[in-house]
mmCIF file of C-alpha atoms in Angstrom:
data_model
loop_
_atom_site.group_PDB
_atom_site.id
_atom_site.type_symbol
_atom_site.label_atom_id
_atom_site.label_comp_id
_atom_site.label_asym_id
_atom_site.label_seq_id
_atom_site.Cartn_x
_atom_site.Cartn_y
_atom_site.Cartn_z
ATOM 1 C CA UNK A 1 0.000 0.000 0.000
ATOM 2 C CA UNK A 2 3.011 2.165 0.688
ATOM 3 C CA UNK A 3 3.503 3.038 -3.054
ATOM 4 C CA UNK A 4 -0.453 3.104 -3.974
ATOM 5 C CA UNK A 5 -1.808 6.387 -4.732
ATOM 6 C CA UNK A 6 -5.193 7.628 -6.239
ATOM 7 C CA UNK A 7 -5.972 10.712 -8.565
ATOM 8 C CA UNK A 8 -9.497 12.243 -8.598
ATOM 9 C CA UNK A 9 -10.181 13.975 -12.104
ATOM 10 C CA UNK A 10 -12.563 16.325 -10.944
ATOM 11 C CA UNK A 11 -12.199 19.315 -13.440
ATOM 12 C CA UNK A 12 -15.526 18.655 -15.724
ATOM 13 C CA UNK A 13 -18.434 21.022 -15.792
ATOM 14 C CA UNK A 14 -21.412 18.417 -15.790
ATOM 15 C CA UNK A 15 -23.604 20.627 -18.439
ATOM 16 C CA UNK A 16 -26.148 17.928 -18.706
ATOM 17 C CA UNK A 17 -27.033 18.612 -14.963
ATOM 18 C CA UNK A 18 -27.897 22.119 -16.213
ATOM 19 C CA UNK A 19 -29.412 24.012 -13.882
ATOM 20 C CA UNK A 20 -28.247 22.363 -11.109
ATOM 21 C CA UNK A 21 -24.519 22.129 -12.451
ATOM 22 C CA UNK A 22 -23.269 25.242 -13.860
ATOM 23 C CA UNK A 23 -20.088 26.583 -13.955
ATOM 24 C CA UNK A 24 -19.344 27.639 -10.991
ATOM 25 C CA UNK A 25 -20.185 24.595 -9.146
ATOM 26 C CA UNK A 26 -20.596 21.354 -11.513
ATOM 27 C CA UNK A 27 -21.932 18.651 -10.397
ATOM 28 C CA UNK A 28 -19.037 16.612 -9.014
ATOM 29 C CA UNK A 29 -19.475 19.002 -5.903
ATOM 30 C CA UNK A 30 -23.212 18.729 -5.600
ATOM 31 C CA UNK A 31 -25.399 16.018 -3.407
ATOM 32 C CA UNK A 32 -27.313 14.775 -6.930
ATOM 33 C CA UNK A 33 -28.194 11.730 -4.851
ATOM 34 C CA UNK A 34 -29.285 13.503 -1.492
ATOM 35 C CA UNK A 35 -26.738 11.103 0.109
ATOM 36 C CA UNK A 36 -25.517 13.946 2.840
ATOM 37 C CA UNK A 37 -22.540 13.514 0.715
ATOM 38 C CA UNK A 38 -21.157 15.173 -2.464
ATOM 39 C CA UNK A 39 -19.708 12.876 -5.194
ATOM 40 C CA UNK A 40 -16.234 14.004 -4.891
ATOM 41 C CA UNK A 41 -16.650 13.755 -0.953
ATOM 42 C CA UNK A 42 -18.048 10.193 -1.587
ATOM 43 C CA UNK A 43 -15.301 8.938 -4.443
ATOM 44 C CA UNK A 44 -12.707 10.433 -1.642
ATOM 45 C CA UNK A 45 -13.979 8.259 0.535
ATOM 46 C CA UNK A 46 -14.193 5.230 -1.526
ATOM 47 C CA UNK A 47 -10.536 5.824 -2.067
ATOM 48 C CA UNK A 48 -9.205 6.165 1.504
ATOM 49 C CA UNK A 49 -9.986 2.189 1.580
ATOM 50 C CA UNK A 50 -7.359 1.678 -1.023
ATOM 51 C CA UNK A 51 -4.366 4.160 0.311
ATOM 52 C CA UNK A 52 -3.942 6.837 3.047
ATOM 53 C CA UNK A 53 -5.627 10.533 2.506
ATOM 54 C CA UNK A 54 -2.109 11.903 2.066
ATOM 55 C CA UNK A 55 -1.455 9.503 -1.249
ATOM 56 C CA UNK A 56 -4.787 10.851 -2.707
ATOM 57 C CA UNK A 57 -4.230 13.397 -5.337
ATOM 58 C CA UNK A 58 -7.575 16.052 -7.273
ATOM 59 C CA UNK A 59 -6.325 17.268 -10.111
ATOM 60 C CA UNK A 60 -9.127 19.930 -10.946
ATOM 61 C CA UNK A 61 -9.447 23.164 -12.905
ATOM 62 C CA UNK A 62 -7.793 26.415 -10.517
ATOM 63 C CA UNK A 63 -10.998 28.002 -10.332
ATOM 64 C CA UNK A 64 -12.566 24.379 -8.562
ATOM 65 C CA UNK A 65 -9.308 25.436 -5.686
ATOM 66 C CA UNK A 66 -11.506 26.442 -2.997
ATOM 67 C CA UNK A 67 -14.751 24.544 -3.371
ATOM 68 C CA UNK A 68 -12.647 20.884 -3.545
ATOM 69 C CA UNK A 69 -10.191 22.306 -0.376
ATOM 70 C CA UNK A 70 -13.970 23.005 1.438
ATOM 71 C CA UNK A 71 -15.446 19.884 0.760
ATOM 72 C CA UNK A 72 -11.730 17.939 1.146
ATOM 73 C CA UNK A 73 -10.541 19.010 4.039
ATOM 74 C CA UNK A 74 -8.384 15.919 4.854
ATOM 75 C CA UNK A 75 -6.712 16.501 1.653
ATOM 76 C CA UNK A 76 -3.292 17.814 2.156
ATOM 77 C CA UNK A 77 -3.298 21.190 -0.187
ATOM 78 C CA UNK A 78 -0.188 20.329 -2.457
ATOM 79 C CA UNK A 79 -2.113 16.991 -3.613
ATOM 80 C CA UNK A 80 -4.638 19.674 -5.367
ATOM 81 C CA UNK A 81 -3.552 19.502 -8.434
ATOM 82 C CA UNK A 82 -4.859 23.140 -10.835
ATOM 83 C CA UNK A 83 -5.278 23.136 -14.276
ATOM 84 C CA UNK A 84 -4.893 26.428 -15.756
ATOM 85 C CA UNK A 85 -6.986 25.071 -18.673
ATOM 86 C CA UNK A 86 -9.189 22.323 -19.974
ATOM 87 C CA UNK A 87 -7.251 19.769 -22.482
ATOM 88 C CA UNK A 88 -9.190 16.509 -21.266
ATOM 89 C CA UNK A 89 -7.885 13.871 -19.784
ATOM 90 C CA UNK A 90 -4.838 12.660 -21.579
ATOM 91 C CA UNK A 91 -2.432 16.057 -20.314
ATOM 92 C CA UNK A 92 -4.613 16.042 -16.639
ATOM 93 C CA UNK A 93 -3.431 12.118 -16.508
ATOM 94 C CA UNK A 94 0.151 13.172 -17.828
ATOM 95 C CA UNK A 95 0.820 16.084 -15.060
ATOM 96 C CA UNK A 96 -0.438 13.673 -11.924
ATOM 97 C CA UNK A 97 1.435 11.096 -13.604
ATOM 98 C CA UNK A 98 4.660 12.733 -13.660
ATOM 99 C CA UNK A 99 4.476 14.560 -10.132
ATOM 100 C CA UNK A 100 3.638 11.150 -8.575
ATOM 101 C CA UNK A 101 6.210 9.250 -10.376
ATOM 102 C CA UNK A 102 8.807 11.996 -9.626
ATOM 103 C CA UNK A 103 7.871 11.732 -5.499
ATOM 104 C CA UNK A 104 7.566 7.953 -5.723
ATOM 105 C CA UNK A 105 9.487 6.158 -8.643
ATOM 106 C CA UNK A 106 7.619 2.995 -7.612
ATOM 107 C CA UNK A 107 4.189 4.411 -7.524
ATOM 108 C CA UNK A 108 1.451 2.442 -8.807
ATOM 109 C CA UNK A 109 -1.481 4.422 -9.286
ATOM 110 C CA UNK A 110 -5.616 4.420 -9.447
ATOM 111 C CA UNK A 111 -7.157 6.537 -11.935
ATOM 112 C CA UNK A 112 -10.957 8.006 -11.247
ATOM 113 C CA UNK A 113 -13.566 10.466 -12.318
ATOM 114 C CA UNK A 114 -15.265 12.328 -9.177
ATOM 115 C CA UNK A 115 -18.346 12.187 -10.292
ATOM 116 C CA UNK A 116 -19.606 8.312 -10.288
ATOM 117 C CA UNK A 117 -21.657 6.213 -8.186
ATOM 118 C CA UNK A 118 -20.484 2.947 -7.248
ATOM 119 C CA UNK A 119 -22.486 0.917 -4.970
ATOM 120 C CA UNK A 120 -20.926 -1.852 -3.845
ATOM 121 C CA UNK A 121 -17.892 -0.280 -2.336
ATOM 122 C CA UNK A 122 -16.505 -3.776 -0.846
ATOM 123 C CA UNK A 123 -16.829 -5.337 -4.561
ATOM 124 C CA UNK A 124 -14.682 -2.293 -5.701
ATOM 125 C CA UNK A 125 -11.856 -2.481 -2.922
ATOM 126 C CA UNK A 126 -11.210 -6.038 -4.254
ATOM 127 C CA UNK A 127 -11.187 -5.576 -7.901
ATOM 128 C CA UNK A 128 -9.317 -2.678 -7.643
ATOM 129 C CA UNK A 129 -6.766 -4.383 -5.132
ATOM 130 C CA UNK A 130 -6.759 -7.113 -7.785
ATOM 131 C CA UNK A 131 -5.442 -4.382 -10.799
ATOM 132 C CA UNK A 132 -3.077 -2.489 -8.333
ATOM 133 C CA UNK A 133 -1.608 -5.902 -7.486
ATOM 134 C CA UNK A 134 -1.610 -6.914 -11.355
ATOM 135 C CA UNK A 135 -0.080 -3.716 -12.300
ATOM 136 C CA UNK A 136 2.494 -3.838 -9.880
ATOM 137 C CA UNK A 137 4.132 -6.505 -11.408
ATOM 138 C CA UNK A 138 3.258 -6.412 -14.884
ATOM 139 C CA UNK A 139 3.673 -3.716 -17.431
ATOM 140 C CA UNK A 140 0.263 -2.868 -18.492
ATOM 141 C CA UNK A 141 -2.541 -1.138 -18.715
ATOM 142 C CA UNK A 142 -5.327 -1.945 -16.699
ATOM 143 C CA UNK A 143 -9.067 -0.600 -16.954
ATOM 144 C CA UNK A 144 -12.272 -1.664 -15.469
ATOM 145 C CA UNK A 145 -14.852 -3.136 -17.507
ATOM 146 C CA UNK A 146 -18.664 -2.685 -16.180
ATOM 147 C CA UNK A 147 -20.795 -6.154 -16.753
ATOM 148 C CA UNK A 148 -23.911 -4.998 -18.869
ATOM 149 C CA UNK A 149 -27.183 -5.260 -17.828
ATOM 150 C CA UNK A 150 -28.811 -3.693 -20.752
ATOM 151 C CA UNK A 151 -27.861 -2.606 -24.285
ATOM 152 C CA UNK A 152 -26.949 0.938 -23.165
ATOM 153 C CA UNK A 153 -26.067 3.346 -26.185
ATOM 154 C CA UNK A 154 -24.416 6.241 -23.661
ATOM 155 C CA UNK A 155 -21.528 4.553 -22.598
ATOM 156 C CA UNK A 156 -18.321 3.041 -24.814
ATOM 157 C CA UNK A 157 -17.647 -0.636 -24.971
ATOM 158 C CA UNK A 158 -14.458 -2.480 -24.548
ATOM 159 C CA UNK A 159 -14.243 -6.037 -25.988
ATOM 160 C CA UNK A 160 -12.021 -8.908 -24.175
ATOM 161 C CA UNK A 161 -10.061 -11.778 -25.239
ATOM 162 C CA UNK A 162 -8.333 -14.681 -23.541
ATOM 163 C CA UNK A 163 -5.197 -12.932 -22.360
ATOM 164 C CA UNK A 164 -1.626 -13.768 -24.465
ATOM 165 C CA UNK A 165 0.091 -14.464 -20.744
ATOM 166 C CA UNK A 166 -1.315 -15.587 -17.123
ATOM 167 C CA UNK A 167 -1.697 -11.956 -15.006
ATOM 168 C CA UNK A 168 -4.254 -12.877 -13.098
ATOM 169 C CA UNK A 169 -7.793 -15.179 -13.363
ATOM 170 C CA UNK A 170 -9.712 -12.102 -13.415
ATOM 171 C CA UNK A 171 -7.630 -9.722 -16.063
ATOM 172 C CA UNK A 172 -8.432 -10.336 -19.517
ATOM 173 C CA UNK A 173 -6.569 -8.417 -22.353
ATOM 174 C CA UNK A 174 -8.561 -5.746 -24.487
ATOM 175 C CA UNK A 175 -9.238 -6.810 -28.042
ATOM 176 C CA UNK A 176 -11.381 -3.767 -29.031
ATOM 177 C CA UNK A 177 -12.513 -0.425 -27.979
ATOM 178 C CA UNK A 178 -16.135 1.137 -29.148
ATOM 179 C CA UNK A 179 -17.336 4.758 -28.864
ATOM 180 C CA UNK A 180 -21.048 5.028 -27.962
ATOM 181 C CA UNK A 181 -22.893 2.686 -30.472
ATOM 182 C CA UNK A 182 -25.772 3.015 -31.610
ATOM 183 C CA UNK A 183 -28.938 0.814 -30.051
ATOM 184 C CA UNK A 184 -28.858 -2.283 -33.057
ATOM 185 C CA UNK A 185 -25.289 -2.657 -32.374
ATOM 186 C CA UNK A 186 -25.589 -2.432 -28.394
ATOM 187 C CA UNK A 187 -27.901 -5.170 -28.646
ATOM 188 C CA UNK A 188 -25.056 -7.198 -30.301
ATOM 189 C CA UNK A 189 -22.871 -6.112 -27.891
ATOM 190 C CA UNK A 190 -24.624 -7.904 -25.327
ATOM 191 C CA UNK A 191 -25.528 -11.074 -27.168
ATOM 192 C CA UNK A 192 -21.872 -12.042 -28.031
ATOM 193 C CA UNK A 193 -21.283 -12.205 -24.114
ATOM 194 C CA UNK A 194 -17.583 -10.436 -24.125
ATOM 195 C CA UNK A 195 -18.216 -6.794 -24.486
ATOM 196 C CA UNK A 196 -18.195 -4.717 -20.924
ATOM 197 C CA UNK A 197 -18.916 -1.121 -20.250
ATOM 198 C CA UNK A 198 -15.723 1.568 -20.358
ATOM 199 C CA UNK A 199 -16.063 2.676 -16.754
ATOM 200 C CA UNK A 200 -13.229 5.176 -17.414
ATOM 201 C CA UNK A 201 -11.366 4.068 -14.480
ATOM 202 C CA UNK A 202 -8.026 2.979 -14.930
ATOM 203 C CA UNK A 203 -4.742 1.528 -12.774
ATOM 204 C CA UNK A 204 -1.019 1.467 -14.179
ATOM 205 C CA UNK A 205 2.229 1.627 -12.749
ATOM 206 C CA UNK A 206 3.987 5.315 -12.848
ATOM 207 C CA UNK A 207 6.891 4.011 -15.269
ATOM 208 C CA UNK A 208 4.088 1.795 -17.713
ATOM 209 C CA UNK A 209 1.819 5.390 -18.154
ATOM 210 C CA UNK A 210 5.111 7.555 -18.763
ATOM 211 C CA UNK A 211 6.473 4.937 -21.231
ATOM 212 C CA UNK A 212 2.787 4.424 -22.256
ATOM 213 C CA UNK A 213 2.549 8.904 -23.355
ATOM 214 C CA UNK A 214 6.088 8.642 -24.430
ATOM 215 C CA UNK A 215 4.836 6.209 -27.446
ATOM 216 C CA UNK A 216 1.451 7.367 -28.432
ATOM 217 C CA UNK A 217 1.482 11.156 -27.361
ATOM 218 C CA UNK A 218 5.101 12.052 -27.192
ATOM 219 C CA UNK A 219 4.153 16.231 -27.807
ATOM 220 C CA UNK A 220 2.449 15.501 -24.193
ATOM 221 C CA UNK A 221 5.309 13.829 -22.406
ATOM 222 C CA UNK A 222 8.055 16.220 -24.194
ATOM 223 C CA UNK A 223 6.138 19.070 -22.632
ATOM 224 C CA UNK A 224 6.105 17.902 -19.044
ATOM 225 C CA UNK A 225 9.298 16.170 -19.066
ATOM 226 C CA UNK A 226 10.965 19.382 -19.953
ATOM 227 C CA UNK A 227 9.540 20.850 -16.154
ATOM 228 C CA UNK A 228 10.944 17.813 -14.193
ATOM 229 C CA UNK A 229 13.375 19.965 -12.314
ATOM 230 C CA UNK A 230 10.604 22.093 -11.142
ATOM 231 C CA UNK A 231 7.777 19.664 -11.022
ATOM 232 C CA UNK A 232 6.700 19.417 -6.974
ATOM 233 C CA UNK A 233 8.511 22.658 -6.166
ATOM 234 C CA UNK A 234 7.461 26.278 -5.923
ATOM 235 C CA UNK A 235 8.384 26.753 -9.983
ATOM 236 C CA UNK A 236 5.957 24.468 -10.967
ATOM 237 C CA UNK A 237 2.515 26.900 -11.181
ATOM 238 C CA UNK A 238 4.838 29.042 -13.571
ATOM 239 C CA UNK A 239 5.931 26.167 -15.741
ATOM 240 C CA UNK A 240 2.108 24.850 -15.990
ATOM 241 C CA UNK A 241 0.548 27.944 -16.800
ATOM 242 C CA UNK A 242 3.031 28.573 -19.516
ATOM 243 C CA UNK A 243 2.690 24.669 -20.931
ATOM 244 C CA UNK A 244 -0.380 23.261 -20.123
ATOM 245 C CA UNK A 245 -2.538 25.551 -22.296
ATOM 246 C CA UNK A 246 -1.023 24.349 -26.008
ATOM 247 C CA UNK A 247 -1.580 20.965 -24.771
ATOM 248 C CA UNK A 248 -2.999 18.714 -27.038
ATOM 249 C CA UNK A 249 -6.529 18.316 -26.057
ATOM 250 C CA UNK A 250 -6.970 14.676 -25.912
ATOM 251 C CA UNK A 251 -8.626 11.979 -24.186
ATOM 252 C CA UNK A 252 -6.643 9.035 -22.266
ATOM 253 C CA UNK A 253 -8.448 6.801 -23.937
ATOM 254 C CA UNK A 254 -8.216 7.634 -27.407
ATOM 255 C CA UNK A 255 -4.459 8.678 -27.247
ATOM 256 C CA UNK A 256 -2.904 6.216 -25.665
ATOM 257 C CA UNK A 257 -5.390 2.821 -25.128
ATOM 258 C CA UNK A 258 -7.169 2.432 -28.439
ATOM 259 C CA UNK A 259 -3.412 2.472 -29.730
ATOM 260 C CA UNK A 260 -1.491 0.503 -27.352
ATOM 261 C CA UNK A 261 -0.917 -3.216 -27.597
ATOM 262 C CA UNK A 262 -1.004 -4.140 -23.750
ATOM 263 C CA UNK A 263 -4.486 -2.996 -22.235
ATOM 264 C CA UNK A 264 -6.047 -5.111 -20.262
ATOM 265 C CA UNK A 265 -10.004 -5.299 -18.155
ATOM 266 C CA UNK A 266 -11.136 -6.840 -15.393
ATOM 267 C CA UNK A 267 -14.606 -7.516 -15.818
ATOM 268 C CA UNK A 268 -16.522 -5.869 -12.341
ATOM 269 C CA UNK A 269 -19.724 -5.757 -11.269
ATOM 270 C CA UNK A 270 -20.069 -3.220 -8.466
ATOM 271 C CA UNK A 271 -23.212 -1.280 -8.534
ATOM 272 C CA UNK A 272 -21.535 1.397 -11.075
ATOM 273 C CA UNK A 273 -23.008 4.530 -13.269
ATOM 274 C CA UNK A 274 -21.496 7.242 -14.342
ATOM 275 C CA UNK A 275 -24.516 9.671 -13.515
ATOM 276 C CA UNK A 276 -23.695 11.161 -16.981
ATOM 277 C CA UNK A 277 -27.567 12.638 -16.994
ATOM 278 C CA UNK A 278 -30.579 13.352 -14.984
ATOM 279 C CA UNK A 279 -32.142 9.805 -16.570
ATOM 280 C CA UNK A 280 -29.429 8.058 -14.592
ATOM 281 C CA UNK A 281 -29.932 9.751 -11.329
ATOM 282 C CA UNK A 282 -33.129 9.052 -11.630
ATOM 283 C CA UNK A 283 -32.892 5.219 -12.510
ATOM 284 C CA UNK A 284 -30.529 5.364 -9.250
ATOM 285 C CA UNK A 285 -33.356 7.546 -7.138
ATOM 286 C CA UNK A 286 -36.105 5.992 -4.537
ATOM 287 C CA UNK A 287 -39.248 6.129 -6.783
ATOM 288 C CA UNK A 288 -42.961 6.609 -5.564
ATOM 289 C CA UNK A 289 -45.850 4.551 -6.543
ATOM 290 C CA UNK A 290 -45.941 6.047 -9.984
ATOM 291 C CA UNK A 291 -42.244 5.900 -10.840
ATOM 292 C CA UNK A 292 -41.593 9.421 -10.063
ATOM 293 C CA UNK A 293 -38.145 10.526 -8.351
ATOM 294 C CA UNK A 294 -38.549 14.238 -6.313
ATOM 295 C CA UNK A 295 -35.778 15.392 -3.720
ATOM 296 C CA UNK A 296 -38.757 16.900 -1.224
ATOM 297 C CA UNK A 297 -42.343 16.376 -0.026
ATOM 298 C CA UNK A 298 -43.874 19.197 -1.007
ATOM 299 C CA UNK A 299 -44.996 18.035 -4.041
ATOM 300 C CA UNK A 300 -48.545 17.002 -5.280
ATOM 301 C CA UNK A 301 -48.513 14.853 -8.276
ATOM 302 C CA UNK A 302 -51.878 14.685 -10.345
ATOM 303 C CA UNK A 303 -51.844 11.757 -13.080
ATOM 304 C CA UNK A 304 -48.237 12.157 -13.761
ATOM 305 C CA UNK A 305 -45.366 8.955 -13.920
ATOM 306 C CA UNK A 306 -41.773 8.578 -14.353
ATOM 307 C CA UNK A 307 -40.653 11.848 -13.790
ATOM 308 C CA UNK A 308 -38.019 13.352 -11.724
ATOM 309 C CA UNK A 309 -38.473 16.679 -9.903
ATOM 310 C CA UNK A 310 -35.632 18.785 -8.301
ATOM 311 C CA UNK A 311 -37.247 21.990 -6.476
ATOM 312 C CA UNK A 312 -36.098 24.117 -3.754
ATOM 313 C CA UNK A 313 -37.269 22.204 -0.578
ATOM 314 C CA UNK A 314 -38.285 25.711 0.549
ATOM 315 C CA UNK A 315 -40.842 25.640 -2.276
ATOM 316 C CA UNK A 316 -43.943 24.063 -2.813
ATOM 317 C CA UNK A 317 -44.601 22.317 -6.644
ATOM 318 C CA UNK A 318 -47.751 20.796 -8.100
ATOM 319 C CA UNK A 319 -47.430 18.729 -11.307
ATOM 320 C CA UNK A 320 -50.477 17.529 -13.511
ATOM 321 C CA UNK A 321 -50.192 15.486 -16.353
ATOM 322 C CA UNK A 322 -46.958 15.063 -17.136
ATOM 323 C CA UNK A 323 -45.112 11.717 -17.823
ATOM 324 C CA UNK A 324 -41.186 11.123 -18.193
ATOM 325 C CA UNK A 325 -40.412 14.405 -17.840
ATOM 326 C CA UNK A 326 -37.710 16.257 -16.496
ATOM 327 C CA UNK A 327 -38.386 19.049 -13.774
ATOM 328 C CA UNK A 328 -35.280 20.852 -12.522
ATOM 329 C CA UNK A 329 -35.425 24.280 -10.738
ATOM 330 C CA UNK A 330 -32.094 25.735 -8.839
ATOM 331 C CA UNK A 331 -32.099 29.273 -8.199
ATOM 332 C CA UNK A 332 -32.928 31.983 -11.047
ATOM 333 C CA UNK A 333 -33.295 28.813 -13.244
ATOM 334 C CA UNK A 334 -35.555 26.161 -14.487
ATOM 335 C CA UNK A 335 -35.764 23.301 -16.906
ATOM 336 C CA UNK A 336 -38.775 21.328 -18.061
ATOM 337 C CA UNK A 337 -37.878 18.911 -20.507
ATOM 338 C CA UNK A 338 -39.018 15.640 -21.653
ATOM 339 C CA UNK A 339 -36.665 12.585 -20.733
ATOM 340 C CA UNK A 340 -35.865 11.878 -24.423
ATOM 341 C CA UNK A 341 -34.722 14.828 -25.207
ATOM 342 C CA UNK A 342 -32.136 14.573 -21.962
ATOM 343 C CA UNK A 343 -28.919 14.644 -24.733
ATOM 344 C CA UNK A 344 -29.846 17.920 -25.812
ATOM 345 C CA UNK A 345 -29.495 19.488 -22.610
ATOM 346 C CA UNK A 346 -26.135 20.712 -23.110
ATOM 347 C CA UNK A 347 -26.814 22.380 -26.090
ATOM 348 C CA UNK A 348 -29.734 24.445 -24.236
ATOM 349 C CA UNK A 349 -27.102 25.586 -22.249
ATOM 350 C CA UNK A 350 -24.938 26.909 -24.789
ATOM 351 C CA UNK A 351 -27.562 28.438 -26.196
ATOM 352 C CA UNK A 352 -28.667 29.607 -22.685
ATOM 353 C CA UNK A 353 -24.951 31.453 -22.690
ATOM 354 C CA UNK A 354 -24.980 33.165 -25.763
ATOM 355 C CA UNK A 355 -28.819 34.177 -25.274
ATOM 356 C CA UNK A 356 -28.427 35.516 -21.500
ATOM 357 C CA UNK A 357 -24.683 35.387 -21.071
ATOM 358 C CA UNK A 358 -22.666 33.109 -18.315
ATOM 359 C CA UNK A 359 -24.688 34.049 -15.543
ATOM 360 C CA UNK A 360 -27.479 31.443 -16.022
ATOM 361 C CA UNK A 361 -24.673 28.497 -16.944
#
């Protein structure tokens, strides 16, 4: 455990939880659930099972700073990592990366979003202590792979083959990754038995990630490797806010494991979602008699199903003939929008910005 540490990407905005994520506070630091606990404040948590607070690392955007110190408070302020810009995940992976690696040479390392709900947080100690002790000893890539339930078009697929060497019972190697398919194809997916959900959680070994960017995105590694002297001292803010915006803006997963030859999944069922819309919050929500999820009681519901309502408790709301709809009101802001037309939420918020400017987003 001594050389384990965990990274927290926690820098996304969450505009499909528009109004309740905005800018300012997305929805990583928000209670979607009404747990008592925020989903950073719950994936922290998660984590301390797997190494000590001090090994945890957020790497987040600089103007998150405050917000993730407030909600972290057992996280020591130097593992806050600041991005002075957004270049998805492949450079945010890259600058943990290489400020772990350069404290701990042996670090072996757990990669997760903030922002997911996992439910069966004994099922995930194991499986990840089964990668971390795989990736330890091995040079490769390891992700985890969600066992579908359903054919789901939102999330990507990874397909699995009988691995080329003996890691470990569990860890198969990758044969194929797929973006989002569409619902035919899903279908497929789930028929052939060896496709899993990308969960977009990943474990590697400091030294198998750097070699890993030094192959497939070498303008990325060139760019931090060149601020190694100052990398965990107080030079480093200047050095990042002069590299990290000409990044390459590129994901993790397209950069560096479509391309690379040893990926492997462990196939993990553990209660997971990836709350990536207010559909999934509410397939994860206590529903009443009528399938509808609502975060208070002050709400009368009049021949209306399978909707989910998010009001200021303060308020009272009274709904009439509505079904699968989508009822969100936070502040100076409301949405009311039918479930099926959840994916175009982020582009009403777009338009919301250049309509009525940033202060609604």
């Amino acid at each position: 455990m001594k050389n384990t540490y965990c990274v927290i990407m926690a820098g996304g905005v969450g505009s499909r939880f528009w109004p309740s994520s905005t800018s300012t506070k997305p929805k990583q630091f928000l209670d979607i659930l009404g747990t008592g606990e925020t989903l950073i404040q719950q994936t922290f948590r998660r984590l301390t099972n797997i190494c000590p607070e001090d090994h945890i690392y957020v790497i987040t955007n600089e103007q998150y700073a405050d917000i993730t110190q407030d909600q972290l408070p057992n996280i020591p302020n130097e593992n806050i990592i600041l991005e002075p810009a957004r270049r998805n995940t492949a450079p945010c992976i890259a600058y943990a990366s290489f400020k772990i690696k350069k404290k701990d040479p042996l670090a072996n390392m757990v990669i997760s979003p903030a922002d997911h709900l996992i439910t069966d947080e004994k099922e995930f100690g194991r499986i990840l202590n089964v990668a971390l002790e795989a990736t330890r000893d091995n040079n490769i890539l390891c992700t985890l792979g969600i066992k579908p339930h359903r054919p789901e078009t939102g999330y990507g697929y990874i397909q699995y083959k009988d691995p080329e060497k003996d890691i470990h019972p569990e860890v198969q190697q990758v044969k194929t990754f797929t973006e989002k398919p569409n619902l035919e194809m899903a279908e497929q997916f789930i028929e052939s038995g060896d496709f899993l959900w990308n969960s977009g959680i990943f474990i590697w070994n400091a030294n198998t990630i750097m070699n890993s960017f030094d192959k497939h995105l070498p303008d990325i590694y060139q760019s931090f490797e060149q601020g190694w002297d100052v990398l965990n001292t107080s030079g480093e803010k200047e050095f990042i806010d002069h590299i990290y915006p000409s990044c390459e803006n590129e994901s993790v997963d397209y950069g560096i494991l479509e391309k690379a030859k040893n990926v492997y999944v462990i196939p993990s069922s553990f209660g997971w979602s990836d709350l990536g819309s207010w559909g999934s919050v509410h397939e994860q929500s206590k529903l009443d008699d009528h399938g509808n999820s609502v975060n208070t009681k002050k709400v009368l519901f009049y021949n209306s199903r399978n909707n989910i309502v998010r009001i200021d408790p303060g308020k009272l709301g009274v709904i009439s003939g509505l079904e699968d709809y989508i009822i969100i009101q936070d502040d100076t802001r409301l949405l009311i929008c039918p479930r099926s037309e959840e994916q175009a939420i982020k582009q009403m918020v777009n338009d919301v910005k250049v309509d009525f400017g940033d202060q609604y987003t």
